[in-house]
Tab-separated table of C-alpha atoms in Angstrom:
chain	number	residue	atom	x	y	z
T	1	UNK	CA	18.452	-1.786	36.007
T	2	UNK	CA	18.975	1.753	35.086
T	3	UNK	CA	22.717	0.731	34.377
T	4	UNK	CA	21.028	-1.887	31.827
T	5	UNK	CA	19.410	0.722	30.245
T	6	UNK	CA	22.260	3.483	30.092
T	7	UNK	CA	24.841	1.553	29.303
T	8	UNK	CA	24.765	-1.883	28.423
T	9	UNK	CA	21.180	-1.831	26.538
T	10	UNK	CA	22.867	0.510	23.758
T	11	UNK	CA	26.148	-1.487	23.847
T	12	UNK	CA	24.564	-4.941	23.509
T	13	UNK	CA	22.606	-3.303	20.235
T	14	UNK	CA	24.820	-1.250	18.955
T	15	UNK	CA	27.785	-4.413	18.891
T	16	UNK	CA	24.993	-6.406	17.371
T	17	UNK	CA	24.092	-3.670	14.704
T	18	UNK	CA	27.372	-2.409	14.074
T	19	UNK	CA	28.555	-5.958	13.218
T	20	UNK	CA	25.692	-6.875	11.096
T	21	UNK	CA	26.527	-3.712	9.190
T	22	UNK	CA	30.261	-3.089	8.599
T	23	UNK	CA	30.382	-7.276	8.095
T	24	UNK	CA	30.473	-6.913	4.289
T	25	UNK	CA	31.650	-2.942	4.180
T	26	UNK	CA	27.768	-1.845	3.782
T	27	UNK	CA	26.650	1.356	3.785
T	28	UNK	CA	24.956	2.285	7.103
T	29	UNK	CA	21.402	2.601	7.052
T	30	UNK	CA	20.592	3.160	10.836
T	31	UNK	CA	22.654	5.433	13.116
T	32	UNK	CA	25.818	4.033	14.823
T	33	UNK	CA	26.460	6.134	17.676
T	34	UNK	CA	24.942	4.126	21.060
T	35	UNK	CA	23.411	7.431	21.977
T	36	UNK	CA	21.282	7.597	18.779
T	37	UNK	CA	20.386	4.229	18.830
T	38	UNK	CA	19.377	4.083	22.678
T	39	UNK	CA	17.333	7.279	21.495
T	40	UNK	CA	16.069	5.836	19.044
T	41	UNK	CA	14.747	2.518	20.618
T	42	UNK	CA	13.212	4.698	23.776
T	43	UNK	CA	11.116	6.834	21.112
T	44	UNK	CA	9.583	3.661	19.399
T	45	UNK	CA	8.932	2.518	22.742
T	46	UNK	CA	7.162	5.762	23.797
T	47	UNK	CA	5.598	5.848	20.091
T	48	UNK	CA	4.147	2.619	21.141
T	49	UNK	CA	2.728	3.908	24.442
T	50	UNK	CA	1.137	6.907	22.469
T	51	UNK	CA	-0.468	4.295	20.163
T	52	UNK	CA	-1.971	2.140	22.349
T	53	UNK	CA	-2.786	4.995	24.411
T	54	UNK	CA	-4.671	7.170	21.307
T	55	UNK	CA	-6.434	3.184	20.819
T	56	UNK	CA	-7.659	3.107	24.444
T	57	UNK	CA	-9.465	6.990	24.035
T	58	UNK	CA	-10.490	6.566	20.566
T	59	UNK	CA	-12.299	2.819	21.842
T	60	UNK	CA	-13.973	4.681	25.157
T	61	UNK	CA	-15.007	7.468	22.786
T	62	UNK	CA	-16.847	4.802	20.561
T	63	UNK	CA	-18.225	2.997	23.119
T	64	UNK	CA	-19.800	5.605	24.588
T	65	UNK	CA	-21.103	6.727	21.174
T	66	UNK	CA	-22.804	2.950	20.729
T	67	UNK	CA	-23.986	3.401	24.356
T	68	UNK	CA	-26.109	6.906	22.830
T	69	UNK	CA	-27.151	4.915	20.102
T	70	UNK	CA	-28.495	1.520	21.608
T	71	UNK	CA	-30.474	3.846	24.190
T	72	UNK	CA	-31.836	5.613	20.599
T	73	UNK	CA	-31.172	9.331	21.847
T	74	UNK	CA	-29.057	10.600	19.416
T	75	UNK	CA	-31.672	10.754	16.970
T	76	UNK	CA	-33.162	14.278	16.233
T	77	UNK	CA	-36.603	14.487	17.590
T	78	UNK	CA	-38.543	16.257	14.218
T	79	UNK	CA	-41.448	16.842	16.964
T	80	UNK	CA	-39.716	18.566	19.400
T	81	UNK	CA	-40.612	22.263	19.842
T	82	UNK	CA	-38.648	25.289	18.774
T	83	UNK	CA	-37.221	27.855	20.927
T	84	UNK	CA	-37.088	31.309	19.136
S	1	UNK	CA	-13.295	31.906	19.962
S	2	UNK	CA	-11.239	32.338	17.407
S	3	UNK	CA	-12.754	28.560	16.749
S	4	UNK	CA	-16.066	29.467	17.063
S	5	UNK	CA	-15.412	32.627	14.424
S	6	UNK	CA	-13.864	30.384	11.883
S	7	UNK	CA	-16.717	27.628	12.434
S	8	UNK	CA	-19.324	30.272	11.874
S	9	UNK	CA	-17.599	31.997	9.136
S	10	UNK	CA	-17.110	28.667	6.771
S	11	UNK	CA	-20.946	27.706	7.776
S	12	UNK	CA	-21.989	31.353	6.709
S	13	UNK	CA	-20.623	29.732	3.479
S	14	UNK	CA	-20.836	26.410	2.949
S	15	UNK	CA	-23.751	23.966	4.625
S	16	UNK	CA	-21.861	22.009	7.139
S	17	UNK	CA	-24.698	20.661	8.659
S	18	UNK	CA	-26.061	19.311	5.364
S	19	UNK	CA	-22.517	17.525	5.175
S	20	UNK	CA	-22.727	15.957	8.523
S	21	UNK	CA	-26.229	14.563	7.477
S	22	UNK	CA	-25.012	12.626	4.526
S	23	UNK	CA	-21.838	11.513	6.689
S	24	UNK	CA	-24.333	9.902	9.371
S	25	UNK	CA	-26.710	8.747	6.938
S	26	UNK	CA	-23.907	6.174	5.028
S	27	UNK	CA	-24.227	2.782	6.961
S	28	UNK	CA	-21.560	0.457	6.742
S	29	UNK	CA	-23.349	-3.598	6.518
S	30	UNK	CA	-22.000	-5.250	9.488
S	31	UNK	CA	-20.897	-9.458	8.922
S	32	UNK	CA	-18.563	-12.015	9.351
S	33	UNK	CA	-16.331	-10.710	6.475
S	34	UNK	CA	-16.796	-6.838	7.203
S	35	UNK	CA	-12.707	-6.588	8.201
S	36	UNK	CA	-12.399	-6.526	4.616
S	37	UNK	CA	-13.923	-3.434	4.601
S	38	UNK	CA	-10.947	-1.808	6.369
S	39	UNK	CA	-8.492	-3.447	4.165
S	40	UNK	CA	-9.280	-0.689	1.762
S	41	UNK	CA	-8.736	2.337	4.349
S	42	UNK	CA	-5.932	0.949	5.185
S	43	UNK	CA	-4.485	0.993	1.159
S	44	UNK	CA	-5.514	4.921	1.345
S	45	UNK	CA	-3.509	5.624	4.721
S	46	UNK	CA	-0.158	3.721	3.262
S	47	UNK	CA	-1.220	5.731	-0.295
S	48	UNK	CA	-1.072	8.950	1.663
S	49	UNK	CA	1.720	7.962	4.274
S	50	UNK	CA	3.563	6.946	0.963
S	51	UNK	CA	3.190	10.229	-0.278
S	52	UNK	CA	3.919	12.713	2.518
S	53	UNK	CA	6.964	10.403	2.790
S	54	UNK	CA	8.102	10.726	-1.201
S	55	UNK	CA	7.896	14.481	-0.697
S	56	UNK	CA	10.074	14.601	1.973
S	57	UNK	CA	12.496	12.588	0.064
S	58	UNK	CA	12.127	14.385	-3.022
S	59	UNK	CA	13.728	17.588	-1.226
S	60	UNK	CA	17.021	15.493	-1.083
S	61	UNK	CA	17.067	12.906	-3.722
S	62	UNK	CA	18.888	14.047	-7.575
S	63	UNK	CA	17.737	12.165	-10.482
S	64	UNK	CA	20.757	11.955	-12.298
S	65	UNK	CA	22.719	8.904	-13.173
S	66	UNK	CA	25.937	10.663	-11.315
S	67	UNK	CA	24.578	11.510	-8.411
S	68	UNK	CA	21.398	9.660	-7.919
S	69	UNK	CA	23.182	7.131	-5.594
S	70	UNK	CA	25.019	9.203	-3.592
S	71	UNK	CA	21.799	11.503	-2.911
S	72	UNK	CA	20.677	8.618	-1.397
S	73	UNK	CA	23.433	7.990	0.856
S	74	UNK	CA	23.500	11.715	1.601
S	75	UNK	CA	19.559	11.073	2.817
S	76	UNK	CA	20.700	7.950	4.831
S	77	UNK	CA	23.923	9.191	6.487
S	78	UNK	CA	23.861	13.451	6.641
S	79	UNK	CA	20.377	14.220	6.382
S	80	UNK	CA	18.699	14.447	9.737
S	81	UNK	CA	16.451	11.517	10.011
S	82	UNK	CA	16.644	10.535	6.434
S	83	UNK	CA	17.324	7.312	6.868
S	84	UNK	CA	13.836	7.008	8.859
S	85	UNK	CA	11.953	8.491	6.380
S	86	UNK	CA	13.601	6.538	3.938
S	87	UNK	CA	12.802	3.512	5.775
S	88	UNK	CA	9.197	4.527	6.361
S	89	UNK	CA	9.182	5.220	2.377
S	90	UNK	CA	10.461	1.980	1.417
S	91	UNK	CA	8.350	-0.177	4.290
S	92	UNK	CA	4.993	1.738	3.472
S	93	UNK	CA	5.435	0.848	-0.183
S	94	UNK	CA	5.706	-2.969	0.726
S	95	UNK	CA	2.616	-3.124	3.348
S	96	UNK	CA	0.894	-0.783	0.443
S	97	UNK	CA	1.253	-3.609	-2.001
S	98	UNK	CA	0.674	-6.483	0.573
S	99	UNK	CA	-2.513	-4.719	1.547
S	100	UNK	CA	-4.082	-4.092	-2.243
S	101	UNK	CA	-3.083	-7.419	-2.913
S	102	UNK	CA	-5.733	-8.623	0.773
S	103	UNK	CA	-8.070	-6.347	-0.924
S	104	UNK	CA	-7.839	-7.369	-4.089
S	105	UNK	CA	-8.349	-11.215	-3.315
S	106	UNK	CA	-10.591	-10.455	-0.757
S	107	UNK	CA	-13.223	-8.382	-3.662
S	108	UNK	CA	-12.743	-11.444	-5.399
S	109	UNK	CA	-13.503	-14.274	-2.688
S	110	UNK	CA	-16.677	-12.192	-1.967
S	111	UNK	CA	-17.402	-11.026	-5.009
S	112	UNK	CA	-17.866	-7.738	-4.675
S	113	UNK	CA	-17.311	-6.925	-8.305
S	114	UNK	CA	-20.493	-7.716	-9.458
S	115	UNK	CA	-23.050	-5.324	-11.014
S	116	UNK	CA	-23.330	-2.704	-10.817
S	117	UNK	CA	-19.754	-2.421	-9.174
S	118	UNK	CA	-17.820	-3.703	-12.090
S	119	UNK	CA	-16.124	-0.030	-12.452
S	120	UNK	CA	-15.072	-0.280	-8.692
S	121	UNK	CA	-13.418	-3.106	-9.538
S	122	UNK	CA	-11.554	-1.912	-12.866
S	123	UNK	CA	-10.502	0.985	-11.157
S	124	UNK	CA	-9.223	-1.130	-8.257
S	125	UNK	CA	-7.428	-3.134	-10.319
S	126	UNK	CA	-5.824	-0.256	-12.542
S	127	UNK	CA	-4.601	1.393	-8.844
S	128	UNK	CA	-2.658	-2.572	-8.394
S	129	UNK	CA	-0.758	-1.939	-11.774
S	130	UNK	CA	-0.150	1.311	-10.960
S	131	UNK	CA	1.046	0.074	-7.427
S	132	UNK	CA	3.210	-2.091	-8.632
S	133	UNK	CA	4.919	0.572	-11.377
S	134	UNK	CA	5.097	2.658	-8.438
S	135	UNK	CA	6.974	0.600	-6.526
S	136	UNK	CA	9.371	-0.632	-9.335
S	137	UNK	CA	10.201	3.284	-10.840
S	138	UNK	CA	10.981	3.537	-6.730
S	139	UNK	CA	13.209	0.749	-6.580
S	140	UNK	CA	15.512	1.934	-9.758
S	141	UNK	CA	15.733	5.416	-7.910
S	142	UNK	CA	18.220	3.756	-5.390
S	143	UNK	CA	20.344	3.070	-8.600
S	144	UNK	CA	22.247	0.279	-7.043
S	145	UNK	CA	23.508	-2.835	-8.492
S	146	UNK	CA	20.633	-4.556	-7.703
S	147	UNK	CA	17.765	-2.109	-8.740
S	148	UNK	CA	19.550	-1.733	-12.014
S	149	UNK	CA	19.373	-5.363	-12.844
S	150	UNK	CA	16.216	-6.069	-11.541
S	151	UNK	CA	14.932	-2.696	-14.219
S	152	UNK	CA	17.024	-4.314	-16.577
S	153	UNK	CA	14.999	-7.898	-16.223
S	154	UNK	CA	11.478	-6.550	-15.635
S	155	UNK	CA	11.922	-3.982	-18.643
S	156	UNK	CA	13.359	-6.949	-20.804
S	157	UNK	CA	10.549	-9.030	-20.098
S	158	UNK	CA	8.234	-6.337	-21.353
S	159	UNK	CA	9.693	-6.719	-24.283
S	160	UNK	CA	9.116	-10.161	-25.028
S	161	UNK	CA	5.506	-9.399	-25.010
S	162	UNK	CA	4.631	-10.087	-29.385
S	163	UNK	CA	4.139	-7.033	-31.449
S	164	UNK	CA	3.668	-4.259	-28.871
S	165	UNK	CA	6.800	-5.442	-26.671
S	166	UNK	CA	9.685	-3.660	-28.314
S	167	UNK	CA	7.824	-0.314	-28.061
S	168	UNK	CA	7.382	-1.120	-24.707
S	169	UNK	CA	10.772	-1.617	-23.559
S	170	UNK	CA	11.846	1.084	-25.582
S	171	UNK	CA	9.760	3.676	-24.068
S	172	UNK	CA	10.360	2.405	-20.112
S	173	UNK	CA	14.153	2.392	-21.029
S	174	UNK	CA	14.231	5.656	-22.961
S	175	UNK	CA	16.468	3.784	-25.251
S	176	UNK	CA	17.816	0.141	-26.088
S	177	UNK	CA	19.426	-0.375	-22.748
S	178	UNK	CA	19.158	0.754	-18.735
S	179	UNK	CA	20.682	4.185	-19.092
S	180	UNK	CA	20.643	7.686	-17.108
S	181	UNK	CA	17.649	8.315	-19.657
S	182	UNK	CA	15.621	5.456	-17.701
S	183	UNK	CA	16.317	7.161	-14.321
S	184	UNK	CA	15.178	10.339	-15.789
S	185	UNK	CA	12.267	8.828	-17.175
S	186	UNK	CA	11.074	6.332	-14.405
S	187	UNK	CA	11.636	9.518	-11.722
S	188	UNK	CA	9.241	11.260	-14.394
S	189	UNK	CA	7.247	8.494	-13.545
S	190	UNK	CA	7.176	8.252	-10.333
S	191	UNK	CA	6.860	11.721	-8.977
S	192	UNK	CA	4.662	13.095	-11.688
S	193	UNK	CA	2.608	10.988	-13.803
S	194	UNK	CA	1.619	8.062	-11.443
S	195	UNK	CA	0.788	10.069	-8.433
S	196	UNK	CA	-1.580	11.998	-10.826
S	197	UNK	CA	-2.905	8.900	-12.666
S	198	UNK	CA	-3.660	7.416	-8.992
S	199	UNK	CA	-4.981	10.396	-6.994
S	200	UNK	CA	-7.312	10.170	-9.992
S	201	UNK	CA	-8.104	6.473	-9.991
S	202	UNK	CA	-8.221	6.537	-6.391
S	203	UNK	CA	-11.070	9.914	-6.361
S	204	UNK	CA	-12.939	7.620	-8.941
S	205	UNK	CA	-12.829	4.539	-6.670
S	206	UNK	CA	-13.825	6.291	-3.829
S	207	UNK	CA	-16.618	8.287	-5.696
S	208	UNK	CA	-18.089	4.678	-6.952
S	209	UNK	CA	-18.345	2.874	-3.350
S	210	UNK	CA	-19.789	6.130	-2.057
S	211	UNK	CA	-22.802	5.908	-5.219
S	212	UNK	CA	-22.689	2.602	-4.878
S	213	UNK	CA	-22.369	1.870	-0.964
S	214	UNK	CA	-20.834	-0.932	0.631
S	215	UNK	CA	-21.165	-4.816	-1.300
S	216	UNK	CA	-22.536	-7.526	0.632
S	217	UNK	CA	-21.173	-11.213	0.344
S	218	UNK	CA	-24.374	-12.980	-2.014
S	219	UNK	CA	-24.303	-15.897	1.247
S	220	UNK	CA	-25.197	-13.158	3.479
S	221	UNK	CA	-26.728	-10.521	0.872
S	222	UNK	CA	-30.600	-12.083	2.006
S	223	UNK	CA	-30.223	-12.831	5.818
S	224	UNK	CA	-30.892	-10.393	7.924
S	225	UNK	CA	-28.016	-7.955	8.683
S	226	UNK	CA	-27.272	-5.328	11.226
S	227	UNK	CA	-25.577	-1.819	9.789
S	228	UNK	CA	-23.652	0.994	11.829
S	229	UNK	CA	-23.152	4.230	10.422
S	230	UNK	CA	-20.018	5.359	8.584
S	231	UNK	CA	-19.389	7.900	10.427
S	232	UNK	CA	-18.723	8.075	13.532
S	233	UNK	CA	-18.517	4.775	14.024
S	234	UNK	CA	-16.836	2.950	11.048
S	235	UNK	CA	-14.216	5.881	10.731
S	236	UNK	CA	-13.444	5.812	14.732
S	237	UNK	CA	-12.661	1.738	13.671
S	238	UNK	CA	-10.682	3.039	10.715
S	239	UNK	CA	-8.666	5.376	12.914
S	240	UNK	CA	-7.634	2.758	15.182
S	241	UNK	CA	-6.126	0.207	12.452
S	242	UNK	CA	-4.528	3.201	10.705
S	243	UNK	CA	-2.581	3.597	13.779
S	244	UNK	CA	-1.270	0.090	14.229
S	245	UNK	CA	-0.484	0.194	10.950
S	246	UNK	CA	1.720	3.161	11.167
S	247	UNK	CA	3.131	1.927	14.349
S	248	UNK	CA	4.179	-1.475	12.377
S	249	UNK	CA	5.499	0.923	9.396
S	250	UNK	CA	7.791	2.434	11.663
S	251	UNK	CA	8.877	-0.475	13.667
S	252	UNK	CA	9.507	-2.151	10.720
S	253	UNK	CA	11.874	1.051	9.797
S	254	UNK	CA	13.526	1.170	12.509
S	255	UNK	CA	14.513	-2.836	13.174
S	256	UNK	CA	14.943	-3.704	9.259
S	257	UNK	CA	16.103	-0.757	7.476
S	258	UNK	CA	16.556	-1.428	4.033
S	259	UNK	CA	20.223	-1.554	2.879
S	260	UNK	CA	21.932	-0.103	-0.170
S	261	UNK	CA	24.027	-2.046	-2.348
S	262	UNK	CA	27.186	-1.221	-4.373
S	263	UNK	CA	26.283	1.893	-7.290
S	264	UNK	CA	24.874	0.391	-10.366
S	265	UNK	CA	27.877	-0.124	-13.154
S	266	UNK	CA	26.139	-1.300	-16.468
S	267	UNK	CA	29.080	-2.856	-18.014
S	268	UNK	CA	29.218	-4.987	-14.871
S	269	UNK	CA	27.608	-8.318	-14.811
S	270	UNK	CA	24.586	-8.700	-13.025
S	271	UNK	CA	25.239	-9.664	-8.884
S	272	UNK	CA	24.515	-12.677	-8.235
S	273	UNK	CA	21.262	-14.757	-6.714
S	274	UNK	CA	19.211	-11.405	-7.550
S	275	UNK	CA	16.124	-11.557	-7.411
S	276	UNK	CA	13.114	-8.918	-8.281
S	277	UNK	CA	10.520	-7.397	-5.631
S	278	UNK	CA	8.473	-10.198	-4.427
S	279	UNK	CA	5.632	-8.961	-6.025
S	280	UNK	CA	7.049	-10.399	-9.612
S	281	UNK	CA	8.666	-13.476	-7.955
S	282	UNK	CA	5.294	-15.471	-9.388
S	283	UNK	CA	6.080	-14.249	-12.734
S	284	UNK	CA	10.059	-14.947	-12.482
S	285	UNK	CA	9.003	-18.759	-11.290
S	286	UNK	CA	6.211	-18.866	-13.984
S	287	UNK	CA	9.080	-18.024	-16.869
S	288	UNK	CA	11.548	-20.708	-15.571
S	289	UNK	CA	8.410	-23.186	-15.918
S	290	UNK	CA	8.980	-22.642	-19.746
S	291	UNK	CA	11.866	-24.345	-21.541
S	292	UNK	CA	13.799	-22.487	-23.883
S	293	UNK	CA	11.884	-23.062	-27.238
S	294	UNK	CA	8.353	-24.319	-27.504
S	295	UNK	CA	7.468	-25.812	-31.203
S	296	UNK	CA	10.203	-23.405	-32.719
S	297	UNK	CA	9.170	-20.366	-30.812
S	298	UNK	CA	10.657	-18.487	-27.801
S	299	UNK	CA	9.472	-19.579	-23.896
S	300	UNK	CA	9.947	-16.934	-22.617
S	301	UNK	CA	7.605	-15.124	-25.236
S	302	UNK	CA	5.132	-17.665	-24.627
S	303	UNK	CA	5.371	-17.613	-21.287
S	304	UNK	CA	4.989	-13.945	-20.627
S	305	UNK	CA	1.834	-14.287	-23.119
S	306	UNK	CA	0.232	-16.847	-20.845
S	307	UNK	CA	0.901	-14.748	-17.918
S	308	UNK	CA	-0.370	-11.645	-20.012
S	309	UNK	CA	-3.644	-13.827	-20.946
S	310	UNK	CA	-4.174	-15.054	-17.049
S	311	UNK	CA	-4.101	-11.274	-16.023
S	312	UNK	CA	-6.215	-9.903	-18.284
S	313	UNK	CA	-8.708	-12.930	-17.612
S	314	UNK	CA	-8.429	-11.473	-13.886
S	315	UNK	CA	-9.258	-8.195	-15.126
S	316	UNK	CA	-12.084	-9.237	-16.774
S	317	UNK	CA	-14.142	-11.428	-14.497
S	318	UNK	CA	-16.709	-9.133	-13.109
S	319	UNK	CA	-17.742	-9.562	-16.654
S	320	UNK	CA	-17.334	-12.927	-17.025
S	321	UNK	CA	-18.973	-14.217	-13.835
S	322	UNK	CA	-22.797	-14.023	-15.266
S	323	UNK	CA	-23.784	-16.110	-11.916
S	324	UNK	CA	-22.742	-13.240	-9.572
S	325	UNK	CA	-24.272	-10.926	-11.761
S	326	UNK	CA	-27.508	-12.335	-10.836
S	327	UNK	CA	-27.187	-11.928	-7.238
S	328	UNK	CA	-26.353	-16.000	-7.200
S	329	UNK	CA	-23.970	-18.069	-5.633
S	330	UNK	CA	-20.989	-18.758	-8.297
S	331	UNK	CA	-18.850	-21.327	-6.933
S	332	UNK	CA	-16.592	-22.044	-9.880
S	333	UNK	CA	-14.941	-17.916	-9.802
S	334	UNK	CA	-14.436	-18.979	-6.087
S	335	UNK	CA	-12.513	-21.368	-6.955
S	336	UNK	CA	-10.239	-19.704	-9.675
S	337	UNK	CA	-10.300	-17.186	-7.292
S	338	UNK	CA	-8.624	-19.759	-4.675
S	339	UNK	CA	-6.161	-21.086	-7.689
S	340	UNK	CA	-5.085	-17.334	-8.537
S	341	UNK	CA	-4.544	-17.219	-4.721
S	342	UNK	CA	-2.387	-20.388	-3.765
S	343	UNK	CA	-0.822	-20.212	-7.291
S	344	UNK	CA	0.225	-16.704	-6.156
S	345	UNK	CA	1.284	-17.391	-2.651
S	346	UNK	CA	3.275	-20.629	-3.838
S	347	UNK	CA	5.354	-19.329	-6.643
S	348	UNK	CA	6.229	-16.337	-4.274
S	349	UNK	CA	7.163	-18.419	-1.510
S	350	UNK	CA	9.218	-20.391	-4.135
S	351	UNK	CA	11.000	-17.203	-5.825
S	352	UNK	CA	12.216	-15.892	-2.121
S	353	UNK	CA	13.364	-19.666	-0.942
S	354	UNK	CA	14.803	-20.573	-3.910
């Protein structure tokens, strides 16, 4: 597995990249080297994680928010006594 | 502390909490149809993504005919992560385009437009133009074969437009023809006056839904409806598709960069199969509906007319639709707003399998 990942993950894409883009002499608009592009992959997956991660917090936070406002206690109280 | 210093220094100055209050106090209707709602937040995050993007581009990029084109290549191959930003630049624009498009159709289909939101609409409408100049001034800044011709075709058609249509060609191109001028001049465009024109248009939008609040469908307008408040809740909802979206933007970026063709050569003839954005694909297949000559007169000037005449007819059907102005039901805009739709969606699916 970790060989997959090391070696032959960045291979496999960067043979299928690399063909796609030097088939018709085209300028290249993604990085070539196997080391950028296995960088490059890992960081979107990560970016992913991060996403879905920020999603799960931001969804707890608002639950919990809806929670305080079903049981009506986030309302200010206009009766409730002052402390000087 | 240094938090709680700054907190109490800006509320020794400006009432904070008084801000708050009016944030909690908008409500956001809550219905079957209320994703449209975000449909418009997510327009603003591509707008803004769109621009943080262009400025980061704009420290590389030279708007000169000699060097315009290899700027860019600089950005793709020597800059550090240009090409992502240029990705990110060029995949924003499309979703930005895709997404006023949703909203625009979906304003329509529920007709939001009507009174008293008829300005919300007009300004709405002027941001899709301006959307769409955007994003051709962007795609002749690439000054590749392809950008050049599409200019070349898009600014011709202009000109087939009766009486005003010369001028109109004349001032896009800066001259008779595609030139360096028109790279000066749609970069002019582009990084100056439409940004300004839309940050405008989009303040003004924004100001009107705020006086206004959020439009209710008319079907659902007198049932009984629950409402959440904007903020936290809507904008917690908001925060949440704004990040899908950006994940998709860069995904998109990073699996289908978009490539760069040979440098534009004007005396060469156009490459071919080209074809424009896909946002004018429905006007390129409406013009080859036309023959030639009509009764003696040019079809392509006739045909750019009718098109001219079916926008503007768009433009102006908050005003037209006197049912929906009533608060009634008006099924006859729903279904011109179903023909614009399908007409739109066909002749674009036609222009990119054609």
């Amino acid at each position: 597995m970790k060989y997959f990942i090391k070696i032959l993950f960045p291979l496999f894409t960067i043979l299928v990249f690399s063909s796609m883009a030097w088939a018709e002499e085209k300028i290249p608009v993604f990085p070539t080297t196997p080391i950028d592009v296995y960088t490059i992959y890992t960081s979107l997956a990560v970016f992913w994680l991060a996403i879905i991660g920020l999603i799960v917090v931001i969804k707890m936070k608002l639950n919990e928010i809806e929670r305080i406002q079903k049981l009506g206690i986030d309302r200010e109280d206009n009766k409730a006594p002052l402390l000087d | 502390m240094i938090w709680l210093k700054c907190k109490n220094w800006i509320e020794e100055r400006y009432d904070i909490a008084e801000l708050k209050k009016l944030a909690k106090s908008k409500l956001v209707p809550q219905h079957c149809y209320d994703f449209l709602y975000y449909t418009g937040g997510i327009t603003l995050f591509l707008f803004i993504l769109q621009f943080i993007t262009g400025m980061l581009l704009a420290f590389y990029y030279i708007p000169h005919v000699d060097f315009a084109y290899e700027s860019i290549i600089d950005i793709v191959t020597k800059i550090n992560i240009g090409w992502f930003f240029r990705a990110v630049h060029h995949w924003g624009a499309q979703l930005c385009i895709v997404f006023v498009f949703i909203h625009l159709f979906g304003t329509l289909l529920t007709k939001s437009y009507r009174k008293p939101r008829e300005f919300i609409w007009v300004t709405g409408f002027v941001l899709l133009v301006i959307s769409i100049f955007f994003g051709l001034s962007g795609y002749l800044m690439l000054w590749d074969e392809r950008a050049f011709a599409a200019v070349r075709v898009a600014t011709g058609g202009a000109g087939n437009l009766p009486v005003v249509g010369n001028f109109i060609k004349i001032f896009l191109r800066g001259g008779t023809d595609v030139t360096g001028d028109t790279l000066i001049r749609f970069y002019a465009f582009h990084v100056a006056i439409l940004p300004v024109l839309s940050l405008l248009l989009i303040g003004l939008h924004l100001l009107f839904v705020q006086y206004h609040g959020m439009s209710i469908p008319v079907s659902i307008e007198k049932k009984e409806h629950k409402e959440e408040p904007f903020f936290p809740n809507v904008f917690y909802k908001d925060m949440m598709i704004w990040l899908v979206v950006l994940g998709v933007v860069v995904t998109l970026a990073i699996l289908l960069p978009p490539e760069i063709g040979l440098k534009a050569n004007p005396l060469a003839p156009p490459p071919e199969g080209i074809k424009p954005e896909w946002y004018f694909l429905f006007m390129l297949e409406t013009l080859k509906l036309f023959p030639g000559t009509i009764y003696g007169f040019n079809g392509e000037t006739i045909a750019i007319v009718c098109v001219s005449i079916g926008i503007f007819f768009f433009f102006l059907i908050p005003f037209i639709d006197r049912k929906s102005m009533r608060g009634e039901k008006s099924p006859i805009f729903t279904v011109i707003a179903i023909v614009f739709l399908l007409y739109f969606i066909t002749m674009t699916l036609v222009g990119f399998l054609s």
